[in-house]
Coordinates of C-alpha atoms and ligand atoms in Angstrom, one line a residue:
X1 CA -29.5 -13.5 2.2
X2 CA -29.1 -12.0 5.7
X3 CA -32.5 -12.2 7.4
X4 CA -33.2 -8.9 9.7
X5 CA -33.4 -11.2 12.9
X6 CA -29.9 -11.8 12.4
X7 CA -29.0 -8.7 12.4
X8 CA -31.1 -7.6 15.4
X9 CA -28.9 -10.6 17.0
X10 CA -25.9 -9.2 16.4
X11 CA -27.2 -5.8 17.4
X12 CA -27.7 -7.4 20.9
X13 CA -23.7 -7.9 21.1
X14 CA -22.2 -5.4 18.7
X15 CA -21.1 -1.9 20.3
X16 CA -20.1 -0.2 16.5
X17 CA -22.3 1.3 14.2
X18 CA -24.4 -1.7 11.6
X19 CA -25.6 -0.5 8.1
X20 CA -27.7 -2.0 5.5
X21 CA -28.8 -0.5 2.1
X22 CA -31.6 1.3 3.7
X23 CA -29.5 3.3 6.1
X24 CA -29.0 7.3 4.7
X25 CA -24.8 6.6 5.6
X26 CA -24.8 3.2 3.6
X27 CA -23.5 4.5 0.2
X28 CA -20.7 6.6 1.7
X29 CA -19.6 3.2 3.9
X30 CA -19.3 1.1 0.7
X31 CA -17.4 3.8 -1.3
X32 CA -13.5 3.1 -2.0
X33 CA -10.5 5.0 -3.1
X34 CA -11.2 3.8 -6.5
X35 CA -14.5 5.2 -8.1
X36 CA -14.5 2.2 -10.4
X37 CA -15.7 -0.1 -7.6
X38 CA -19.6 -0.1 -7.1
X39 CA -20.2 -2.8 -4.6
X40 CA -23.4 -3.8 -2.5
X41 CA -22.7 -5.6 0.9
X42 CA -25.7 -6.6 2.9
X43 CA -24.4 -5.4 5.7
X44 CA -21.2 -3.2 6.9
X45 CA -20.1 -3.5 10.6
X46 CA -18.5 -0.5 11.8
X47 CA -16.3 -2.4 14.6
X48 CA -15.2 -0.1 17.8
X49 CA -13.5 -3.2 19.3
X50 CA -11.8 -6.8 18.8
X51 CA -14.9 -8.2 20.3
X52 CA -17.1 -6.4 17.2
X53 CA -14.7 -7.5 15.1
X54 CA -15.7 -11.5 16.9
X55 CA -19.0 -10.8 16.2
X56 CA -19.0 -9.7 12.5
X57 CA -16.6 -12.6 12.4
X58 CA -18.8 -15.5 14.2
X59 CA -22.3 -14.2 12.0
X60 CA -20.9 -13.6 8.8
X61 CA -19.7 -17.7 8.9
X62 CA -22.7 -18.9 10.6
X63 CA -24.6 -17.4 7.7
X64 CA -22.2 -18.3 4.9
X65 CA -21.5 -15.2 3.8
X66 CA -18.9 -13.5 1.8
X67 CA -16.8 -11.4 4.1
X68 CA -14.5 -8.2 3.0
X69 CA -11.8 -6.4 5.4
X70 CA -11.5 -2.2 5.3
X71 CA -9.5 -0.6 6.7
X72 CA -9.2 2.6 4.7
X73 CA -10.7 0.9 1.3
X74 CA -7.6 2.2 -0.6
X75 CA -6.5 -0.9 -2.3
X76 CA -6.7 -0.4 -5.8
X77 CA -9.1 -4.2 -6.7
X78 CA -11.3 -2.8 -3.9
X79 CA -11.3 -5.6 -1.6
X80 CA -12.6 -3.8 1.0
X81 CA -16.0 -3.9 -0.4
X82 CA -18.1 -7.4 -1.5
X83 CA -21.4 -7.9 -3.2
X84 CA -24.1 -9.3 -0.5
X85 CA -21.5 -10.3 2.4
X86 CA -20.7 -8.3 5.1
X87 CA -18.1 -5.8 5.4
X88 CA -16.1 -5.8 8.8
X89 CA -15.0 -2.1 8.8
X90 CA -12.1 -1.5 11.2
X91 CA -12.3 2.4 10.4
X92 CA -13.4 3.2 13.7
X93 CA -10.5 1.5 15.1
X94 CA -8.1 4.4 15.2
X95 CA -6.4 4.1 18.7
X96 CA -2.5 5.2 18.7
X97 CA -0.4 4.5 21.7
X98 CA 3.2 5.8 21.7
X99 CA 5.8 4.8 24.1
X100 CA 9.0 6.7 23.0
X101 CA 11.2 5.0 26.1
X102 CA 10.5 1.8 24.0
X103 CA 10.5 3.4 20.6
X104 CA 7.2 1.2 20.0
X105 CA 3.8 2.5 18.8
X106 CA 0.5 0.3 19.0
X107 CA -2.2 1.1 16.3
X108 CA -5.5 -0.1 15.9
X109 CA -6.5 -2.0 12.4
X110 CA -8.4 1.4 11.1
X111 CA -5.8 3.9 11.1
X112 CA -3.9 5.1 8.4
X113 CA -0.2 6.3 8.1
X114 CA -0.7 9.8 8.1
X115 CA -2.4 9.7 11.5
X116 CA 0.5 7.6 12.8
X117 CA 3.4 9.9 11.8
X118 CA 1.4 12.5 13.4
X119 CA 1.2 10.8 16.6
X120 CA 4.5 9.8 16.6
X121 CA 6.0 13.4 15.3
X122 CA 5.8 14.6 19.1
X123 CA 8.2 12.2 20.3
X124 CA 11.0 12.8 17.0
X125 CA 9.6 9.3 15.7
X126 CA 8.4 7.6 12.7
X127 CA 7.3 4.3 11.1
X128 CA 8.2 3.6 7.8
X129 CA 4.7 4.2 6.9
X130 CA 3.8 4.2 2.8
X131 CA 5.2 6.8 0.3
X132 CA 1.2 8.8 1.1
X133 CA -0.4 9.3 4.4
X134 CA -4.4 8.1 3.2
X135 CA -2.6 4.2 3.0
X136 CA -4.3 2.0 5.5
X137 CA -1.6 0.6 8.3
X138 CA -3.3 -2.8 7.5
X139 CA -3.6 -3.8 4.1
X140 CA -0.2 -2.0 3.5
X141 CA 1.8 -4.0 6.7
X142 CA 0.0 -7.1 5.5
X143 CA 1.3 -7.4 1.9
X144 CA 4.8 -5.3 2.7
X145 CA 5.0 -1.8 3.1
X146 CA 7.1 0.5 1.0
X147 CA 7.8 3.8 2.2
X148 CA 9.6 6.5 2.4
X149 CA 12.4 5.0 5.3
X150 CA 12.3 2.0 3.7
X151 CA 15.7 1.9 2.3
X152 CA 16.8 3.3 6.2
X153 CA 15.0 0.8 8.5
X154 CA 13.0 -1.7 6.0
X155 CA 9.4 -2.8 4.9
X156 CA 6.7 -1.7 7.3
X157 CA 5.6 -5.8 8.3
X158 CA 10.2 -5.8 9.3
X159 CA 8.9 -3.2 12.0
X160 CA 6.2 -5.4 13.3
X161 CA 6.9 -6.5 16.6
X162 CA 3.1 -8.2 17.3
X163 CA -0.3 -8.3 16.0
X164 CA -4.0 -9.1 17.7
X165 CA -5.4 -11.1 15.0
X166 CA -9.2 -12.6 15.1
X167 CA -9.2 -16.1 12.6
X168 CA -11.6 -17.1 11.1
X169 CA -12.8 -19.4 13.7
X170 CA -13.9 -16.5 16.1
X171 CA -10.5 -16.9 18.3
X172 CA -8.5 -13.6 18.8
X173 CA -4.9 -14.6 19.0
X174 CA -1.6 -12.7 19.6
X175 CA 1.1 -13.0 16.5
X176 CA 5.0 -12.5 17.3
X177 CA 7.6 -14.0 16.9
X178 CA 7.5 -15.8 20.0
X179 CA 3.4 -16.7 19.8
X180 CA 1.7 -18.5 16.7
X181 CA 5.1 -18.0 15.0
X182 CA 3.8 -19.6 11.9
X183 CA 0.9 -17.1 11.9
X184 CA 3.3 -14.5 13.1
X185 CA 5.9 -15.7 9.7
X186 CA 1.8 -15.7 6.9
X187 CA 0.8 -12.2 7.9
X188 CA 3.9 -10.6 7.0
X189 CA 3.5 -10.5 3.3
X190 CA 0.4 -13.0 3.1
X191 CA -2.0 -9.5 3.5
X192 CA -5.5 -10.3 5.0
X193 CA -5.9 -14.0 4.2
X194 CA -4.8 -15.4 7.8
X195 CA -7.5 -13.6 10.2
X196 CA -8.2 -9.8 10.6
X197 CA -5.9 -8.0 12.5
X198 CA -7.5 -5.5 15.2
X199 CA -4.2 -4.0 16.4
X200 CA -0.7 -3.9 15.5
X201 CA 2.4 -3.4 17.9
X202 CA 5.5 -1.5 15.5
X203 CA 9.4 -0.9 16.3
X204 CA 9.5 2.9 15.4
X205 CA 12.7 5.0 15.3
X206 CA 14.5 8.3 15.9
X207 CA 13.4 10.7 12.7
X208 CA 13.5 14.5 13.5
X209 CA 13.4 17.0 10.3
X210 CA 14.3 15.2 7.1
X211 CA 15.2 16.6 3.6
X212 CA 12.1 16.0 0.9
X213 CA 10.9 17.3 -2.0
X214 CA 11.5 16.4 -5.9
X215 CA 12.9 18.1 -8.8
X216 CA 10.9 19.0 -12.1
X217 CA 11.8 18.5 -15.3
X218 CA 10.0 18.3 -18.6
X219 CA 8.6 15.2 -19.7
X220 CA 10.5 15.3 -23.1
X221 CA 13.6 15.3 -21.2
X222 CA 12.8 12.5 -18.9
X223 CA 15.0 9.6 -20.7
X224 CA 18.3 11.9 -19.4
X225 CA 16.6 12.8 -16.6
X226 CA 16.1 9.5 -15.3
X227 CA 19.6 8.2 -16.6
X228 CA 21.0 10.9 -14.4
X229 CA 18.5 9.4 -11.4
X230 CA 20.0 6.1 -12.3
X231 CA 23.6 7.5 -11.6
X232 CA 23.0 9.2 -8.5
X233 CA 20.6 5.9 -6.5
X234 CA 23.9 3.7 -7.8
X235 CA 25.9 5.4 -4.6
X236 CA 23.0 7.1 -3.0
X237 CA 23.2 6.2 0.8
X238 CA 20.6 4.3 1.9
X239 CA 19.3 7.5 4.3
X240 CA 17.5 8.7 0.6
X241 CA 14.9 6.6 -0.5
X242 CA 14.2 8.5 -3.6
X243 CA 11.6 7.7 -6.9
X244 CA 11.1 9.1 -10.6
X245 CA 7.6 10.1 -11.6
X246 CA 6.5 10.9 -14.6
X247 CA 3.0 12.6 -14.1
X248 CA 1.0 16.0 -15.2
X249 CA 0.8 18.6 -12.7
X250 CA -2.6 19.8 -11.7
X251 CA -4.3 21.8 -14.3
X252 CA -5.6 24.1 -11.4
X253 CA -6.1 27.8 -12.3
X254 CA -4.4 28.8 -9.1
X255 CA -1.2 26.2 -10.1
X256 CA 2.0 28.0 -11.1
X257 CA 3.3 28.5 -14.6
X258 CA 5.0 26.7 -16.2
X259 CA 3.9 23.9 -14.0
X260 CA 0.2 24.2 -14.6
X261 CA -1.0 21.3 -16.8
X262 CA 2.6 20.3 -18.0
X263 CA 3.7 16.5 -18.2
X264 CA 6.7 16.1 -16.1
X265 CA 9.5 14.0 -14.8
X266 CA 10.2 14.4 -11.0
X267 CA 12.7 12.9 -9.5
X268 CA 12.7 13.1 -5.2
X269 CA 12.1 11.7 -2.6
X270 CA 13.3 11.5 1.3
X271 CA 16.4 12.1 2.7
X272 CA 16.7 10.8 6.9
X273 CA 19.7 11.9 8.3
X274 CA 21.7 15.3 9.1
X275 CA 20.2 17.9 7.1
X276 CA 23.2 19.6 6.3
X277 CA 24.6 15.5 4.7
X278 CA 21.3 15.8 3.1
X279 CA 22.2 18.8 1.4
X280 CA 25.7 17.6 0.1
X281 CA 24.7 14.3 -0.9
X282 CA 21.3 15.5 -3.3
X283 CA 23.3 18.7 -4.8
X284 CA 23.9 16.3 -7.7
X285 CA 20.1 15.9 -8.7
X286 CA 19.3 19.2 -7.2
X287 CA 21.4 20.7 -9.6
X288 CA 21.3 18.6 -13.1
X289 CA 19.1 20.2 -16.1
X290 CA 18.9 22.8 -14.4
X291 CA 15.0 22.0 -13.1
X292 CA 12.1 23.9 -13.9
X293 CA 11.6 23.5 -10.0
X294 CA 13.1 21.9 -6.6
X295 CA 11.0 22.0 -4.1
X296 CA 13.5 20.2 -1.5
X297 CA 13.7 21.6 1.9
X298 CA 13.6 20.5 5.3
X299 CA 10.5 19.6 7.2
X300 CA 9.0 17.1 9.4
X301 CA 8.7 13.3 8.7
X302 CA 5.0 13.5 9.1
X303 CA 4.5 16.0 6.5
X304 CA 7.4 15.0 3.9
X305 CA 4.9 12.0 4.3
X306 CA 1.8 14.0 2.8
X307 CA 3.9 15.9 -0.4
X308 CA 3.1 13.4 -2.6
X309 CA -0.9 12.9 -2.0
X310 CA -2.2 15.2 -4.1
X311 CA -1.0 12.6 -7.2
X312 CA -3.1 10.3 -6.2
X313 CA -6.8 11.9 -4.8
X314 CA -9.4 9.5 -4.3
X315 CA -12.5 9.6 -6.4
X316 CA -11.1 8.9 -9.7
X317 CA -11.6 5.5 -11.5
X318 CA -8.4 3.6 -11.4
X319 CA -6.5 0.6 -12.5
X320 CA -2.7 -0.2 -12.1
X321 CA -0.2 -2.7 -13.2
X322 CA 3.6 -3.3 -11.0
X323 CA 6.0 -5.1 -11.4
X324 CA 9.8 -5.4 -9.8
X325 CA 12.2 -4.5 -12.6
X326 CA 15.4 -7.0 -13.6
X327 CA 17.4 -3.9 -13.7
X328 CA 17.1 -0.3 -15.0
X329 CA 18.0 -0.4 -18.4
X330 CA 18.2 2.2 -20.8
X331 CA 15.7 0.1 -22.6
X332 CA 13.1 0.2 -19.6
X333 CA 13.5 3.9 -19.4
X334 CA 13.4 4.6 -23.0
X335 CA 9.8 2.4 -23.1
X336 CA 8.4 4.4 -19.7
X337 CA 8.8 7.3 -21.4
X338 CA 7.6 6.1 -24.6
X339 CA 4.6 4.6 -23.2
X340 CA 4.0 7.7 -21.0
X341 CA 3.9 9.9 -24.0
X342 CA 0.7 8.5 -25.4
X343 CA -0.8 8.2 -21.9
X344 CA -5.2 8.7 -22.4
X345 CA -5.4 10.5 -19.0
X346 CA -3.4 13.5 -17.4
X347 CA -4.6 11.9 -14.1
X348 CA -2.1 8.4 -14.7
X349 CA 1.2 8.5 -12.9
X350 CA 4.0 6.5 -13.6
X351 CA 6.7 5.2 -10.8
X352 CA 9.7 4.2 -10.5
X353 CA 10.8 3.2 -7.4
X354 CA 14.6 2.7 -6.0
X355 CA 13.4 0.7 -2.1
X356 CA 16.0 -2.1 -2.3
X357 CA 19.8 -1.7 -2.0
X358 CA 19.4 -1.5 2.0
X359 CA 17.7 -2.6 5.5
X360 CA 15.0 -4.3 3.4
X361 CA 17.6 -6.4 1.7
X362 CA 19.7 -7.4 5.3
X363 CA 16.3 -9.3 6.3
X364 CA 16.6 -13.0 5.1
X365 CA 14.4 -13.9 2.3
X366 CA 12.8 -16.5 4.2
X367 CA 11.9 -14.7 7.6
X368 CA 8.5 -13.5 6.2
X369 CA 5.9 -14.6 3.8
X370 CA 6.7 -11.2 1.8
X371 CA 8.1 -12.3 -1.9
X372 CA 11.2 -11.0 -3.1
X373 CA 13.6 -9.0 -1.3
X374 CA 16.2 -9.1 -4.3
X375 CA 14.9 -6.3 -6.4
X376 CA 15.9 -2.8 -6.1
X377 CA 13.8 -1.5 -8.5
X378 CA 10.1 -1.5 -9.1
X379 CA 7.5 0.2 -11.5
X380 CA 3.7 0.6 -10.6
X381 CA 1.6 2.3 -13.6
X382 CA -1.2 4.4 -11.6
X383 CA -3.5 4.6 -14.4
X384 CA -6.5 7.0 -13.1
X385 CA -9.3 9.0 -14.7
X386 CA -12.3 10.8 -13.9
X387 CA -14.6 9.9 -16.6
X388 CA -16.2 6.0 -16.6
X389 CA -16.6 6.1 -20.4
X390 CA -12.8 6.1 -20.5
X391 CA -12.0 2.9 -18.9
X392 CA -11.8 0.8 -21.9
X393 CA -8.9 3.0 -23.7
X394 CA -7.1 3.5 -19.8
X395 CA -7.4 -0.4 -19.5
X396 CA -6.0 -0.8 -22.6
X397 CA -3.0 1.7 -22.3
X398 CA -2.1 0.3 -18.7
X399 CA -1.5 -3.2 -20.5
X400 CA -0.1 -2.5 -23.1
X401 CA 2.8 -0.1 -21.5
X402 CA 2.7 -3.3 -19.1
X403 CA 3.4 -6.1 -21.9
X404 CA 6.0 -3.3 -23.6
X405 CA 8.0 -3.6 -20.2
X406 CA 7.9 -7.2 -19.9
X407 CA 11.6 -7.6 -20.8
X408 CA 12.6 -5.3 -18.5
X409 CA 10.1 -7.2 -16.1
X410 CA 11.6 -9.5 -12.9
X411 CA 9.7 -12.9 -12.7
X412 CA 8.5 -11.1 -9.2
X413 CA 5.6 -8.4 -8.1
X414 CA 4.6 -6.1 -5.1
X415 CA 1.3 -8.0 -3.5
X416 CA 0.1 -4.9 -2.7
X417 CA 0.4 -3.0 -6.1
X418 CA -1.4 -5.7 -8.0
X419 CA -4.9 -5.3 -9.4
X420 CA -6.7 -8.2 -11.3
X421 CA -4.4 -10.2 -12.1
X422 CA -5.9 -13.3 -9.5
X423 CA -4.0 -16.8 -9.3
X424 CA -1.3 -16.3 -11.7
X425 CA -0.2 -12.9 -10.2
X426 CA -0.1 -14.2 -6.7
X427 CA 2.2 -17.2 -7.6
X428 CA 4.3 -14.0 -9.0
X429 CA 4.1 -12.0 -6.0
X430 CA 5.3 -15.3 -3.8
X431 CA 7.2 -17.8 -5.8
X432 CA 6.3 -21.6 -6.1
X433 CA 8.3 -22.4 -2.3
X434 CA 6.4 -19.1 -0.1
X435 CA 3.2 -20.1 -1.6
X436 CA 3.4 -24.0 -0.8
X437 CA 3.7 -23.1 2.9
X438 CA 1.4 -19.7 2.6
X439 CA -0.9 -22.6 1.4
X440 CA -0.2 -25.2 4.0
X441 CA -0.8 -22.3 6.4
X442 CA -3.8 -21.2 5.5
X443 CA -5.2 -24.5 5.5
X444 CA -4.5 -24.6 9.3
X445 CA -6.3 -20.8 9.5
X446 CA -8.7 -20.5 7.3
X447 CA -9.9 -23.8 5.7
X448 CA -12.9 -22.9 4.2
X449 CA -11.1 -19.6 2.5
X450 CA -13.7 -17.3 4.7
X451 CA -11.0 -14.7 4.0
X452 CA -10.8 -14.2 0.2
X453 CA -11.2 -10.7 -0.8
X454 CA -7.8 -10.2 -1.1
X455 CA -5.0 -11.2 -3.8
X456 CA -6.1 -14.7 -2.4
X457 CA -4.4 -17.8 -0.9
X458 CA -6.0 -21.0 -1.3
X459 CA -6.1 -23.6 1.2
X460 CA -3.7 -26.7 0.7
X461 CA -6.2 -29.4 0.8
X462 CA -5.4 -31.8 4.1
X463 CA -3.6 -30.0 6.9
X464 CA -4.7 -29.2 9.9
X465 CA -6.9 -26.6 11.3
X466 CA -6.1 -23.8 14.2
X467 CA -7.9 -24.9 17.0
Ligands
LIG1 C1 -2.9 5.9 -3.9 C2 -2.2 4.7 -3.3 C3 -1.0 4.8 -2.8 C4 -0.3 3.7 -2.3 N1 0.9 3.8 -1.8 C5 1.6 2.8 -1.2 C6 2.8 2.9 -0.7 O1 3.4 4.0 -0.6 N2 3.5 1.8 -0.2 C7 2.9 0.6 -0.2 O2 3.5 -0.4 0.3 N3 1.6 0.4 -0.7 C8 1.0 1.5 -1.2 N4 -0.3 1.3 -1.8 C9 -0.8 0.0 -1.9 C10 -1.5 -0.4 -0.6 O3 -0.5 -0.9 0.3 C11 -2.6 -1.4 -0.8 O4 -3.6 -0.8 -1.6 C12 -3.2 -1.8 0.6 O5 -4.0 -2.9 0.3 C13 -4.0 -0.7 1.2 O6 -4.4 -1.2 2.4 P1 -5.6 -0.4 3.2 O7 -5.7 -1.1 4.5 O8 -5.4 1.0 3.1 O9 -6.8 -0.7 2.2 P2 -8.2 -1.5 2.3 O10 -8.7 -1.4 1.0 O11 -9.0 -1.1 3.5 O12 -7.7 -3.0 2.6 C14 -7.2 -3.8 1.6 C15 -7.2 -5.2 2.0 O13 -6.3 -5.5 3.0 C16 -6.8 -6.4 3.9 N5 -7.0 -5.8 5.2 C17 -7.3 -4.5 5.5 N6 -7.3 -4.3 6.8 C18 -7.1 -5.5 7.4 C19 -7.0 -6.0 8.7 N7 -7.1 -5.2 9.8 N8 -6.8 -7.3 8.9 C20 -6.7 -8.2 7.9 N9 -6.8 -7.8 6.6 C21 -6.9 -6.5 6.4 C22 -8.1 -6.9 3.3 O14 -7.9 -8.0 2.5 C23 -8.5 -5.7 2.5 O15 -9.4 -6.0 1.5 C24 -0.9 2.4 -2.3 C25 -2.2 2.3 -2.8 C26 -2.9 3.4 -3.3 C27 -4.3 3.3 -3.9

């Protein structure tokens, strides 16, 4: 219970904004992306600064109480919200400084990818960013970062070049790879469970007009559509980094026909290079079927970075299940398609992803805490709806299409894709050897586990602590 002189203490050294359930903006600072979350904090700190972030930091442990992290509270198990503990809310902290002589960007812990690519557009720059522009720079650096260069110039957390990170013990602390290396190695993959980063220093790179878009096809002919996908990512350069959706287009009046409603198979993505190579290396796909639609044309990074956000608005209830794929089979297609046939909601999207077969590969397994650099392919089931009596028969859909695809399944998941899943699912997403040091380090971080709304990391018992 957090008594109100507390919080008038904190007020006395706090420059953000501090809310508690009887302030009018209270409900809209606890809401997340996914509408199924409905936490209470008792109290969210709106940090403007690394010293706010201190503060929130230093009370929240002096009081013993649960803490959450937010950056944009779009992670799917709504971490960013906890029941009765404080949320430290980096949304404020939106600072973007570019220096294109140096081809770096620094970013405070609040901003998402969108506003990055926008800020680095100007210069003919981008960061790898995530595969939508609403995605928190944070929570997605800290567990990996998948987007749409990624095939091109790696995971988000392979273009981190530093990071200002407050621990648990109040300290603020610079992560590189020549400072705290070992804390520099944990927050690459390890997502928030090593301290709470304020601001984040990236390697960006030379990305002018690219060719995006996707091409629609019917759902009912999605098992040859994606077979034909298959073909072309087996000698696509690594300049595309390309997926296959299967999805329902918006049933908006103002939508075009046929598209309007219809359950589909898209298959696009990004192409970074020449535009004109562009052209000649996606004619294939462009022109198999032929598509009810192909939307590919050139445009700039930062807005082939929004095309896909209007798949996934927030609002709805969600839940999702991922996994990395031991290949693409004509068995694992067959069962997506299958599966998304007797999907409950015309809301649920269904990925396929092709990240692997490039720079993300070329980094050595065991230079970050991030899991599993070996599989090119992964699936994430987006299972969304806008109705809560519906969750029971979405729930029950996303697992089973889940346990169907379990042979096609790799012993291996994406950190940042998984829901509910708890211990078990984060010795997946890190194998037995990256979570014994993940462990070990965390001991020496965060001892008493202060950080644990996340896909969590308990402490080794006896190491030592960060002083
Ligand atoms: C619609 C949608 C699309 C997505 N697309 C992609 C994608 O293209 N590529 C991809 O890789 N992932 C993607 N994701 C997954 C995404 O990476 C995770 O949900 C991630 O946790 C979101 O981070 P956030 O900062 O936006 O969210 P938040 O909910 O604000 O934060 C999530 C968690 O990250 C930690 N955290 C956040 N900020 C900090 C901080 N500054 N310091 C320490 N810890 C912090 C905390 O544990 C926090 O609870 C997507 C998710 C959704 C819902």
């Amino acid at each position: 219970m957090l008594s109100k002189s507390s919080i008038n203490g904190l007020k006395s050294r706090f420059h953000g904004e501090l809310l508690t359930p009887e302030d009018h903006a209270y409900d809209a600072a606890r809401t997340v992306f996914n509408a199924a979350i409905n936490r209470r904090p008792a109290l969210i700190a709106r940090c403007t600064s690394p010293e706010d972030v201190i503060a929130a930091v230093n009370l929240a442990r002096d009081e013993q109480l649960p803490i959450s992290v937010r950056c944009t509270g779009h992670n799917i198990a709504g971490f960013a919200v906890c029941d009765d503990g404080v949320v430290i809310d980096l949304s404020p902290m939106k600072t973007i400084s570019v220096d294109p002589d140096a081809r770096t960007v620094r970013v405070g812990g609040g901003a998402n990818w969108g506003e990055v690519n926008d800020a680095l557009q100007p210069f003919d720059l981008a960061a790898t960013g995530g595969f939508v522009s609403i995605t928190g720079v944070s929570g997605l650096t800290l567990g990996g970062g998948l987007g749409w260069l990624v095939r091109k110039h790696g995971l988000a957390l392979d273009n981190l070049l530093s990071a200002e990170v407050v621990l648990a013990n109040g300290r603020l602390v610079t992560a590189s790879a020549s400072e705290n290396e070992d804390l520099f190695w944990a927050i690459r993959g390890g997502g928030g469970n090593f301290g709470i980063v304020t601001s984040f220093e990236f390697r960006v790179h030379p990305v002018g007009a690219v060719l995006a878009g996707i091409v629609l096809h019917p759902a009912d002919a999605a098992a040859a559509a994606i077979r034909e996908w298959r073909t072309f990512e087996a000698t696509s350069p690594e300049a595309c980094t390309q997926g296959a959706l299967l999805f329902h287009f918006p049933d908006d009046p103002s939508g075009p026909e046929p598209l309007r409603g219809a359950a589909l198979c898209g298959l696009g993505g990004v192409y970074a290079g020449a535009i004109e190579e562009g052209e000649r290396v996606l004619r294939p796909l462009r022109d198999y079927g032929p598509p009810l639609a192909d939307t590919f044309e050139s445009m700039p990074y930062n807005v082939a970075q929004r095309m896909a956000d209007f798949l996934w608005p927030p609002g709805l209830h969600g839940y999702w299940k991922s996994s990395f794929l031991n290949g693409l089979s004509d068995g694992a297609i067959d069962t997506i398609v299958e599966y998304f046939a007797k999907v409950p909601s015309k809301r649920t999207v269904m990925v396929l992803e092709h990240n692997g077969d490039g720079a993300m590969d070329r980094v050595p397994e065991a230079a970050t805490a991030f899991g599993h650099r070996g599989w090119p392919y992964n699936l994430v089931v987006t299972s969304a709806w806008s109705d809560a009596a519906d969750t029971d028969k979405n729930v029950a859909w996303t697992r089973a299409c889940f346990e169907a695809l379990r042979p096609f399944s790799a012993p291996a998941a994406y950190v940042n894709y998984m829901d509910d899943e708890g211990a078990e699912g984060v010795r997946t997403a890190y194998g037995a050897t990256k979570l014994a040091r993940l462990m070990s380090l965390k001991a020496k971080y965060d001892p008493r586990n202060q950080f644990r709304m996340n896909q969590n990391i308990t402490p080794a018992a006896a190491a030592g602590t960060a002083g």
